mmCIF file of C-alpha atoms in Angstrom:
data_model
loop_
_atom_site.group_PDB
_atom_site.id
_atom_site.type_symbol
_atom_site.label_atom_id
_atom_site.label_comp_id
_atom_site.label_asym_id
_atom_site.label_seq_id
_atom_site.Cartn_x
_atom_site.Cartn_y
_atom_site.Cartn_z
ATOM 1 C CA UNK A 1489 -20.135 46.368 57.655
ATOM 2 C CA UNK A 1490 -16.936 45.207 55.794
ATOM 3 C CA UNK A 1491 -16.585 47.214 53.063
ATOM 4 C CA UNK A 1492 -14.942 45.528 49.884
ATOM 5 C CA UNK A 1493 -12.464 47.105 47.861
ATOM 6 C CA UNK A 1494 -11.791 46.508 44.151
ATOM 7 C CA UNK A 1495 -8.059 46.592 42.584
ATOM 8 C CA UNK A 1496 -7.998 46.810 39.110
ATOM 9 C CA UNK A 1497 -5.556 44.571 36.724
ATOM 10 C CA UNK A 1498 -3.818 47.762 35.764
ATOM 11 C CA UNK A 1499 -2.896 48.030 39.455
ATOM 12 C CA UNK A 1500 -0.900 44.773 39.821
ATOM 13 C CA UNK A 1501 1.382 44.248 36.626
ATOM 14 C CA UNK A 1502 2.824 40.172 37.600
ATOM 15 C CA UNK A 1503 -0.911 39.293 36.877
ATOM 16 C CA UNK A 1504 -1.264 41.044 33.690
ATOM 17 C CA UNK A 1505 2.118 39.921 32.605
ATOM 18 C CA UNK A 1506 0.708 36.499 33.497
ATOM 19 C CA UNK A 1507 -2.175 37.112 31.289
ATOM 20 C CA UNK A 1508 -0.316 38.336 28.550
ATOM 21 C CA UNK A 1509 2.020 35.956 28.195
ATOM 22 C CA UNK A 1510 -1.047 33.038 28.292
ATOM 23 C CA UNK A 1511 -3.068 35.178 26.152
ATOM 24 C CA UNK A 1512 0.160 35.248 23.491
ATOM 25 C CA UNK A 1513 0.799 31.077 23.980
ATOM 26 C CA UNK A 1514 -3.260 30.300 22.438
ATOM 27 C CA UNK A 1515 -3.493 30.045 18.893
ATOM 28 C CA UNK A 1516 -5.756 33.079 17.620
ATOM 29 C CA UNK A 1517 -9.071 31.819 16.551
ATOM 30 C CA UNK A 1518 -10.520 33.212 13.023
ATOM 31 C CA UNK A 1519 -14.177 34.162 13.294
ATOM 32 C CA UNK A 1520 -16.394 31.833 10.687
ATOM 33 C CA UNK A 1521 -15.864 31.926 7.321
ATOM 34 C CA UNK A 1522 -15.475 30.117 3.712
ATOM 35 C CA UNK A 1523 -12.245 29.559 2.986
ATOM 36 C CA UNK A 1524 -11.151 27.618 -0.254
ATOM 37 C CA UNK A 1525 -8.057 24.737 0.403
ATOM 38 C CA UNK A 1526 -6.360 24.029 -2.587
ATOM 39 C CA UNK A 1527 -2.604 22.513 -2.865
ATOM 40 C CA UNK A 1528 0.226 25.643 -3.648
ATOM 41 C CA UNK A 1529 2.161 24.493 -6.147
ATOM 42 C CA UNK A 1530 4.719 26.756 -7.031
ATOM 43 C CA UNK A 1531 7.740 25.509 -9.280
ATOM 44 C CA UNK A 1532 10.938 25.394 -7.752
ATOM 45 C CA UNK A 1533 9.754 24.923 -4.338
ATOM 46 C CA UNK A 1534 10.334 21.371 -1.841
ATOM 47 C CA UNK A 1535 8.403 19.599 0.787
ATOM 48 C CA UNK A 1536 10.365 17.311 2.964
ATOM 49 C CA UNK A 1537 7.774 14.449 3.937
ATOM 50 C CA UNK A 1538 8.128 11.981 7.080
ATOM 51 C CA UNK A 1539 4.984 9.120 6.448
ATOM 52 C CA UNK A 1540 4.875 6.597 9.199
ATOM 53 C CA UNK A 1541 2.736 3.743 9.465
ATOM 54 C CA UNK A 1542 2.464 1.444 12.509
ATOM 55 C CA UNK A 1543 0.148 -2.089 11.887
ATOM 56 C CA UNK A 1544 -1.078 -4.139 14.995
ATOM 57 C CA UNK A 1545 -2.519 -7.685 14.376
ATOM 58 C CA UNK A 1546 -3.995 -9.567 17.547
ATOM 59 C CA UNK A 1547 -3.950 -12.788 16.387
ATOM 60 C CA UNK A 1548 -5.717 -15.745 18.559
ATOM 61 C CA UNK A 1549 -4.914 -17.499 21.441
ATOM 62 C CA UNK A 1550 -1.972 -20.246 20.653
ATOM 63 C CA UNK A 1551 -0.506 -17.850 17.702
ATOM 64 C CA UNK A 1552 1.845 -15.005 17.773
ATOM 65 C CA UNK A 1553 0.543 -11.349 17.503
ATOM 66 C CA UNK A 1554 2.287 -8.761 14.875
ATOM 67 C CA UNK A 1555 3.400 -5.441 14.963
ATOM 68 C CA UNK A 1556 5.204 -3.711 12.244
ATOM 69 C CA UNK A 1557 6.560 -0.693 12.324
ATOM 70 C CA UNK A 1558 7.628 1.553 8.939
ATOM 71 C CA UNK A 1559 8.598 5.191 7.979
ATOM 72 C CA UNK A 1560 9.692 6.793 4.906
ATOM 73 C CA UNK A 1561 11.036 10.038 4.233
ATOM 74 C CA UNK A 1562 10.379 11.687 0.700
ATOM 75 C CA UNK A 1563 11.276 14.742 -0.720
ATOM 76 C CA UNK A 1564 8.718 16.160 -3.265
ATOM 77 C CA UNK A 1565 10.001 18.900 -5.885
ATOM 78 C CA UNK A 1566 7.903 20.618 -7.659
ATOM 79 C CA UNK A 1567 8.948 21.151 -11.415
ATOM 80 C CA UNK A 1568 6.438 22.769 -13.184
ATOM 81 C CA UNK A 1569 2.856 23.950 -12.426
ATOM 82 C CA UNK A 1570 -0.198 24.461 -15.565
ATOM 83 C CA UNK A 1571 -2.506 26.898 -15.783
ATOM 84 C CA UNK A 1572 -5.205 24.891 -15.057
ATOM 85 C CA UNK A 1573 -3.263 24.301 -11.336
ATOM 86 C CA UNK A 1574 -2.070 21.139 -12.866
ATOM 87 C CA UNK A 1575 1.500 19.896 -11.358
ATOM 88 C CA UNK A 1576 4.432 17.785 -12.349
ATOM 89 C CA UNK A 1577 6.144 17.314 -9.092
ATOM 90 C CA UNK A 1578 9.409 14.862 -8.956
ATOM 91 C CA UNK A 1579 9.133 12.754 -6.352
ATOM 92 C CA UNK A 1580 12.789 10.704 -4.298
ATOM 93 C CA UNK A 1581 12.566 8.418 -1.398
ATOM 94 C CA UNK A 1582 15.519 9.486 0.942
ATOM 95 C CA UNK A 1583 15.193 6.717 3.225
ATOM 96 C CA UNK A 1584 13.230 3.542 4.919
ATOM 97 C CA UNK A 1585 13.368 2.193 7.838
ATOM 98 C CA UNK A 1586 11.078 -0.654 9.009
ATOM 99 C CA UNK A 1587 10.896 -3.232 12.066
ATOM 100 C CA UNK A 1588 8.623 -6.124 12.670
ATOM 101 C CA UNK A 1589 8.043 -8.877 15.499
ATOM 102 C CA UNK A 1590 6.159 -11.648 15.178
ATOM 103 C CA UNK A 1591 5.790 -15.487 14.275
ATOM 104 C CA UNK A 1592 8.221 -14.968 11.885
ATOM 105 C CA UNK A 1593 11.091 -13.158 14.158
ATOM 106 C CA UNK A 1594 11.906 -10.246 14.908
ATOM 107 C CA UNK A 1595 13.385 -7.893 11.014
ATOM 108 C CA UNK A 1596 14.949 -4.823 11.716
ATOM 109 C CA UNK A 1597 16.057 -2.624 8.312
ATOM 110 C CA UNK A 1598 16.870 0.598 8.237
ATOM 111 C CA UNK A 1599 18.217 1.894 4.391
ATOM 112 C CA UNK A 1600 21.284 4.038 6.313
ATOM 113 C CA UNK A 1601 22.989 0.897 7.123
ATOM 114 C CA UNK A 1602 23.991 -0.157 3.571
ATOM 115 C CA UNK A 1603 22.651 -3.972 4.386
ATOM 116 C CA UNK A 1604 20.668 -5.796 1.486
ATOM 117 C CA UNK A 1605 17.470 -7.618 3.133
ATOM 118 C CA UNK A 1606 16.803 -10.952 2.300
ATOM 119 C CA UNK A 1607 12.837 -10.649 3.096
ATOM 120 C CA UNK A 1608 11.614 -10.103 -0.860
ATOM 121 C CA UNK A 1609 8.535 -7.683 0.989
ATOM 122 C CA UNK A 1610 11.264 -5.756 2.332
ATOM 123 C CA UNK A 1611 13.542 -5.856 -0.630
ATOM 124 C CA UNK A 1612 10.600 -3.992 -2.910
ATOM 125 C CA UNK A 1613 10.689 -1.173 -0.185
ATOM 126 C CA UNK A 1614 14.499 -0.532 0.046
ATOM 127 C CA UNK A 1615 15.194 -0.769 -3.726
ATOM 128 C CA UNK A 1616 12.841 2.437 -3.866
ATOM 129 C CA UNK A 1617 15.660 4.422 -2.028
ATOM 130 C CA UNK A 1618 17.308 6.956 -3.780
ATOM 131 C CA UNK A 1619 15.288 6.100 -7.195
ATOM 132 C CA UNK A 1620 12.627 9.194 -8.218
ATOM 133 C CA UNK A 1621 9.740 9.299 -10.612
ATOM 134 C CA UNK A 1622 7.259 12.184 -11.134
ATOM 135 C CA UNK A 1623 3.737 12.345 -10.787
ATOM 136 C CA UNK A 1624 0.565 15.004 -12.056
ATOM 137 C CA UNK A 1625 -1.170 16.557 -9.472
ATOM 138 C CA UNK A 1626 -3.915 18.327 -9.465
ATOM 139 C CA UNK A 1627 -5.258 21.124 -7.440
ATOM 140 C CA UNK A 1628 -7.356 19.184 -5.870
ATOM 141 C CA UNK A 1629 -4.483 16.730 -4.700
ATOM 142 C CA UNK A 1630 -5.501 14.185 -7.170
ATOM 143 C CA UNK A 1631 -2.535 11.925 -8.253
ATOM 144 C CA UNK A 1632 -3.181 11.242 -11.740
ATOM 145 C CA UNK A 1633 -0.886 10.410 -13.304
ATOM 146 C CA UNK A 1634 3.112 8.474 -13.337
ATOM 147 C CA UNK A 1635 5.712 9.425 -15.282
ATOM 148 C CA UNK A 1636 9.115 7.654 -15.672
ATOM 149 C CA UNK A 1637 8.068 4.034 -14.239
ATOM 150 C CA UNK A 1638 10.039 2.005 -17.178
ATOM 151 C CA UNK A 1639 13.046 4.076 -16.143
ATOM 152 C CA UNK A 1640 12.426 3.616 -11.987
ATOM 153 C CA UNK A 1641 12.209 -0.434 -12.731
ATOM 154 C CA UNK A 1642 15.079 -0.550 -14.939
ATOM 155 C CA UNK A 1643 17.322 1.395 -12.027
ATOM 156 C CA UNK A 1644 16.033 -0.751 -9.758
ATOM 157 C CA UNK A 1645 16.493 -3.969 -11.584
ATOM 158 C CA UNK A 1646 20.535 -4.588 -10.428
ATOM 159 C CA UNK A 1647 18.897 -4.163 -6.691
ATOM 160 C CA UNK A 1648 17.355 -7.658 -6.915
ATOM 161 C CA UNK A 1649 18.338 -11.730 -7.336
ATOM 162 C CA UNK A 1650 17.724 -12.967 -10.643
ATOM 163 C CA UNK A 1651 14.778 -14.371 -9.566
ATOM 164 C CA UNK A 1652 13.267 -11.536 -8.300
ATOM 165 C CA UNK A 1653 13.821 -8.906 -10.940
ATOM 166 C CA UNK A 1654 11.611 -10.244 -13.432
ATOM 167 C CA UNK A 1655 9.010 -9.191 -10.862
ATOM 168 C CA UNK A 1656 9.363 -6.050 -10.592
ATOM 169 C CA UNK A 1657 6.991 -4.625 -13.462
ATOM 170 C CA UNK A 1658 3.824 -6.405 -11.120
ATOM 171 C CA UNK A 1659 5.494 -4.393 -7.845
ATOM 172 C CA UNK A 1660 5.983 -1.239 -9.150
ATOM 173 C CA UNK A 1661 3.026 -1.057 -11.747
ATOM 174 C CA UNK A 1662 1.182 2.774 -12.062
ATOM 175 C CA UNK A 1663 -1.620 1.384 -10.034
ATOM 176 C CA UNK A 1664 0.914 0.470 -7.292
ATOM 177 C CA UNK A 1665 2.875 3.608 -7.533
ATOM 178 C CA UNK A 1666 0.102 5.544 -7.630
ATOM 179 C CA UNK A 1667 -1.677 4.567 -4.835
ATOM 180 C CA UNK A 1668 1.867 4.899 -2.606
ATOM 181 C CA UNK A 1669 2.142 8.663 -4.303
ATOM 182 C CA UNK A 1670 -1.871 9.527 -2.944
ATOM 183 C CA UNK A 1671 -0.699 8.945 0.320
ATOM 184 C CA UNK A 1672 1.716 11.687 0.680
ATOM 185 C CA UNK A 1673 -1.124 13.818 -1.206
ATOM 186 C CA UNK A 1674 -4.028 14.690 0.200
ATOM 187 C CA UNK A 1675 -7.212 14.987 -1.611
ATOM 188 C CA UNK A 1676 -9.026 18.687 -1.380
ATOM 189 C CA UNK A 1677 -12.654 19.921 -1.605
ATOM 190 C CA UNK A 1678 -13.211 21.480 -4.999
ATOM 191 C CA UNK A 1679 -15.439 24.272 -3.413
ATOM 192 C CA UNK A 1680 -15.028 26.591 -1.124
ATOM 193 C CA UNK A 1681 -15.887 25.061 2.699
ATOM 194 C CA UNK A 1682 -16.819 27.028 5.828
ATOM 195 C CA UNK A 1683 -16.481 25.603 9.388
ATOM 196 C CA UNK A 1684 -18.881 22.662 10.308
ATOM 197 C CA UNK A 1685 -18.717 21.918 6.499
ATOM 198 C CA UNK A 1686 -17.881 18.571 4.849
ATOM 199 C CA UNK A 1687 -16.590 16.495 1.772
ATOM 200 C CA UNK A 1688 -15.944 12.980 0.922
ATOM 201 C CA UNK A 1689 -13.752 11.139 -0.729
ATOM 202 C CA UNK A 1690 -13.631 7.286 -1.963
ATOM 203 C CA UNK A 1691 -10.526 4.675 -3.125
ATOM 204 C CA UNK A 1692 -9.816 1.326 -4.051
ATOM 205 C CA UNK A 1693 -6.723 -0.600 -3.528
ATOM 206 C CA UNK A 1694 -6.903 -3.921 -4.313
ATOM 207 C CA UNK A 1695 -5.722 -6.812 -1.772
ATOM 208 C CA UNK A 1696 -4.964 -10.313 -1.772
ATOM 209 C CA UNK A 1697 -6.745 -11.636 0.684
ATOM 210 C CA UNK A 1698 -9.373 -9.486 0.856
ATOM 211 C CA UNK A 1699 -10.344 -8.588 -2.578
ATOM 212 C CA UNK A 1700 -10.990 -5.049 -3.639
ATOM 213 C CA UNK A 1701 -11.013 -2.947 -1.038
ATOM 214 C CA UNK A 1702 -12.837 0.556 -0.861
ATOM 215 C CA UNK A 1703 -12.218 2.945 1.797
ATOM 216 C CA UNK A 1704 -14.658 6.206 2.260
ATOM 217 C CA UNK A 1705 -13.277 8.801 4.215
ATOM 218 C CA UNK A 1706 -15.180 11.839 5.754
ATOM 219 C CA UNK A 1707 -13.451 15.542 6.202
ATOM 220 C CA UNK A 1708 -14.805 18.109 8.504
ATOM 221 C CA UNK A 1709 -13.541 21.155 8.832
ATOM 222 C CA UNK A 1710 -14.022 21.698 12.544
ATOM 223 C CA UNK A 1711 -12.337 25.313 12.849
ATOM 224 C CA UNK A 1712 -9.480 27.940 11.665
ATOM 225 C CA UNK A 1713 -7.011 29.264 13.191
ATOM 226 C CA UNK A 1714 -3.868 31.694 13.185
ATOM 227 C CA UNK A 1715 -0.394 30.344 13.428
ATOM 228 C CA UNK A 1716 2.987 32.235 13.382
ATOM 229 C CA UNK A 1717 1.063 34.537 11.328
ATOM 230 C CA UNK A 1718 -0.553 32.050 9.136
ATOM 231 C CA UNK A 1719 -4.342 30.908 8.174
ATOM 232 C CA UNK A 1720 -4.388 26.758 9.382
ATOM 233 C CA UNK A 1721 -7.382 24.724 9.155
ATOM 234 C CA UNK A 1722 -8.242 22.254 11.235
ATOM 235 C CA UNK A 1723 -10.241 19.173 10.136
ATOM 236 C CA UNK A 1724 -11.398 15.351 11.469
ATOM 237 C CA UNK A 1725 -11.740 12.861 9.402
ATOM 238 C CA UNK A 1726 -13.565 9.722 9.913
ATOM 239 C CA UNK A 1727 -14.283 6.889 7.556
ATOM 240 C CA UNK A 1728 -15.296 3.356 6.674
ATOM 241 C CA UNK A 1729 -14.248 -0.228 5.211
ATOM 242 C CA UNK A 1730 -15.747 -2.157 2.610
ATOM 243 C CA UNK A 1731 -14.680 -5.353 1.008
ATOM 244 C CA UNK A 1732 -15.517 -7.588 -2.046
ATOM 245 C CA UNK A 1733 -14.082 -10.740 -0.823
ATOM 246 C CA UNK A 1734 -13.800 -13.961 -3.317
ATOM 247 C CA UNK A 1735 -15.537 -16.475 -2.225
ATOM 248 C CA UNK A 1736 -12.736 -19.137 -1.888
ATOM 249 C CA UNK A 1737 -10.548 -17.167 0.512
ATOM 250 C CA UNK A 1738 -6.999 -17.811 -1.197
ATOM 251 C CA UNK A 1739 -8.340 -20.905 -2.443
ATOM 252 C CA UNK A 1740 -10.010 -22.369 0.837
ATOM 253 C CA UNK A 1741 -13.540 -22.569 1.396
ATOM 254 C CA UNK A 1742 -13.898 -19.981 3.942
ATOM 255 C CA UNK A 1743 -15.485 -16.636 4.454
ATOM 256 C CA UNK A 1744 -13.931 -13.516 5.337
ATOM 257 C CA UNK A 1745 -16.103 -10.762 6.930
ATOM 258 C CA UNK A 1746 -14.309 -7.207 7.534
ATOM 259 C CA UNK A 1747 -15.721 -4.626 10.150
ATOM 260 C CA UNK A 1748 -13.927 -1.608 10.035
ATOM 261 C CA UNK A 1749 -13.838 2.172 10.829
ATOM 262 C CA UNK A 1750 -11.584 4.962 10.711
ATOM 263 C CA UNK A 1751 -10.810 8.109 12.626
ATOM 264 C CA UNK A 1752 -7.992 10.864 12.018
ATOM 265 C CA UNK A 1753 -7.565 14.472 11.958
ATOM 266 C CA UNK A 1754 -5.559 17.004 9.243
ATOM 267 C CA UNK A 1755 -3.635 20.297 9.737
ATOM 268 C CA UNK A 1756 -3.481 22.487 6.510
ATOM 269 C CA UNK A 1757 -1.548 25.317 5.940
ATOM 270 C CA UNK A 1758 -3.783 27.936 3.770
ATOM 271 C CA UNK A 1759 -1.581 30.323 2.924
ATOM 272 C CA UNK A 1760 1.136 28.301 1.859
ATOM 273 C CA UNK A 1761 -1.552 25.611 0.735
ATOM 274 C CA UNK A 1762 0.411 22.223 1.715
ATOM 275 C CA UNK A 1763 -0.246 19.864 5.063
ATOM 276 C CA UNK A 1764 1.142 19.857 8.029
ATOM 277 C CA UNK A 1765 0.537 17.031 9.844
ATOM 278 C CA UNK A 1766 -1.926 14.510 9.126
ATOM 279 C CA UNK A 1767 -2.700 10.824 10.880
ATOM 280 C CA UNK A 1768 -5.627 8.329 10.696
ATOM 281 C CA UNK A 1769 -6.333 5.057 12.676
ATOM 282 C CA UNK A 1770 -8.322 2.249 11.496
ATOM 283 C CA UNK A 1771 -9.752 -0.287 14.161
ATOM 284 C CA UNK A 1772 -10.383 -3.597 12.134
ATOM 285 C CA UNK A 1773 -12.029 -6.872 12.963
ATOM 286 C CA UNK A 1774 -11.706 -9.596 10.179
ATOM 287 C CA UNK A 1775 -13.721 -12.741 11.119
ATOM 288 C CA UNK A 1776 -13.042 -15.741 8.891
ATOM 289 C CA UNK A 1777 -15.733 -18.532 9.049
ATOM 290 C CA UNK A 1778 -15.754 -22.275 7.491
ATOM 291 C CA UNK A 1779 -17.836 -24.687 6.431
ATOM 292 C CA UNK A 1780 -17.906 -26.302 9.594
ATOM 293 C CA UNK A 1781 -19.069 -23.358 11.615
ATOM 294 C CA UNK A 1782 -15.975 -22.819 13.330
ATOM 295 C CA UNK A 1783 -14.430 -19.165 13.535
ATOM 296 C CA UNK A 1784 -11.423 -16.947 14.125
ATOM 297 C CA UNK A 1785 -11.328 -13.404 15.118
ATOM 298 C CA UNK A 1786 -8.176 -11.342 14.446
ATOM 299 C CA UNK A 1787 -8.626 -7.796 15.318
ATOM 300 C CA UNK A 1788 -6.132 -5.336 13.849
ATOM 301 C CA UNK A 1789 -4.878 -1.500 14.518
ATOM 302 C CA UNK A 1790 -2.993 0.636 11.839
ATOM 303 C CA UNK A 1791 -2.053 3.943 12.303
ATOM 304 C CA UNK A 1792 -0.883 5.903 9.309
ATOM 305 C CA UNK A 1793 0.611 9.287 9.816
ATOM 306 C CA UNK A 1794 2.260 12.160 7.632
ATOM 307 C CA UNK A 1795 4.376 15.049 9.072
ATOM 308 C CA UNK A 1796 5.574 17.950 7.231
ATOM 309 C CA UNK A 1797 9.861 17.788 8.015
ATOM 310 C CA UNK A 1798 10.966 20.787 6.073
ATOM 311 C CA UNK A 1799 9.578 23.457 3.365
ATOM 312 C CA UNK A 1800 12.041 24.647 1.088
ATOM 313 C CA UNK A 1801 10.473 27.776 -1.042
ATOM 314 C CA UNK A 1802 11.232 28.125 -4.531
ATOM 315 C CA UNK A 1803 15.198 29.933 -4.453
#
């Protein structure tokens, strides 16, 4: 009879030094428990935000497809924080850069270069560069309100053709500025949330072929961990579409009918209570129908995502 011998880790350090170094490279799980997230405002301090956005539109056979391609990087200051968690937080764009091909030609801008676009949709974006306004934020993430918008448009104003400027209070209303604002902010649970637990949250932004547009995203917080010695949450997000289209579909007599979901995820700091990293995909299908009966399907991608460049604590 062979008789089998046992050698114990502690005999053979390369394989324990193998284990240790693997066991050191996974992020430490925290066991279950309720944690609350709320935003850490603290005055003084500076978030350095990259938000990306990448649009896909298939269009049908015989027409051109679309992709466009745009990031902005924001810096968010933080100015002064209420007692009821409250924040005023001063908000610059630092620069733009977008690039689109498709039946139009190819546009390339990009705000380093010092160039003036011609395209009035682009113009709106790159007259935003190096102009600030603040906004109120709650604890909860909640934009709500804008400060200094008369003063933004009246900055802006020399950025545009004569033509254009008188335009400007309908592009850079509160509605509009707030709704670009929520996107580098993300909206918390009020409560406290364990893992496996779950809230929702619901906005409108209006659109002009589509109507009003409300979009109902779900969070889940799917687990905690420990990073360079900090609490981060984990969560998934997923989410749905729904559209009050006019009937006359920019004055034609067609239908529009929108099928639409939405999946993502969210890294949140705890500790330090800001995000991370963030990103969510919508899949979209618009089907637009006429009188006749005929159809046409364009389906569309856009992936919108928000990375955390560079904290600056308060000095």
């Amino acid at each position: 009879m062979t008789s089998l011998q046992f050698h114990p880790v502690t005999k053979r350090p390369g394989l324990l030094a193998i284990w240790t170094i693997l066991a050191m490279s996974v992020p430490a799980l925290v066991s279950a428990q309720e944690i609350m997230l709320k935003w850490g405002f603290v005055e003084g301090s500076e978030q350095v935000l990259q938000l990306t956005n990448r649009m896909e539109i298939s269009m049908p056979i015989g027409f051109a497809s679309q992709v466009m391609d745009q990031s902005i990087r924001m810096r968010q200051t933080v100015e002064s924080v209420e007692s009821n968690g409250d924040a005023t937080v001063m908000v610059t764009t630092e620069h733009i850069r977008m690039e689109g091909v498709g039946p139009g030609g190819d546009q390339l801008y990009d705000s380093d270069s010092g160039d003036i676009p011609t395209d009035p949709a682009i113009l709106g974006a790159a007259a935003m560069v190096g102009q600030d306004y603040s906004m109120v934020v709650g604890a909860d993430g909640t934009v709500k309100s804008i400060q200094g918008i008369e003063e933004l448009i009246e900055s802006m104003r020399g950025s545009f053709p004569p033509d254009v400027a008188p335009m400007l209070g309908e592009m850079f209303n509160a509605q509009t500025l707030t709704e670009i604002a929520q996107q580098g902010v993300q909206i918390l649970p009020t409560d406290p949330i364990s893992p496996g637990g779950s809230w929702q949250m619901s906005f409108t932004m209006p659109n002009p072929l589509l109507g009003e547009v409300i979009n109902t995203l779900t969070f889940i917080l799917d687990g905690i961990e420990e990073r360079d010695g900090r609490t981060v949450a984990l969560l998934s997000s997923t989410g749905e579409i729904a559209t009050d289209t006019p009937e006359d579909l920019a004055g034609l007599p067609m239908e529009m009918d929108v099928d639409a979901e939405m999946t993502g995820f969210l890294i949140f700091d705890v500790d330090r209570g800001l995000v991370l990293s963030s990103s969510t995909t919508t899949e979209m299908t618009m089907t637009m129908s006429g009188p006749d009966g005929s159809s046409m399907t364009m389906p569309m991608t856009t992936t919108g995502s928000l990375e955390l460049l560079e904290y600056i604590p308060r000095s």
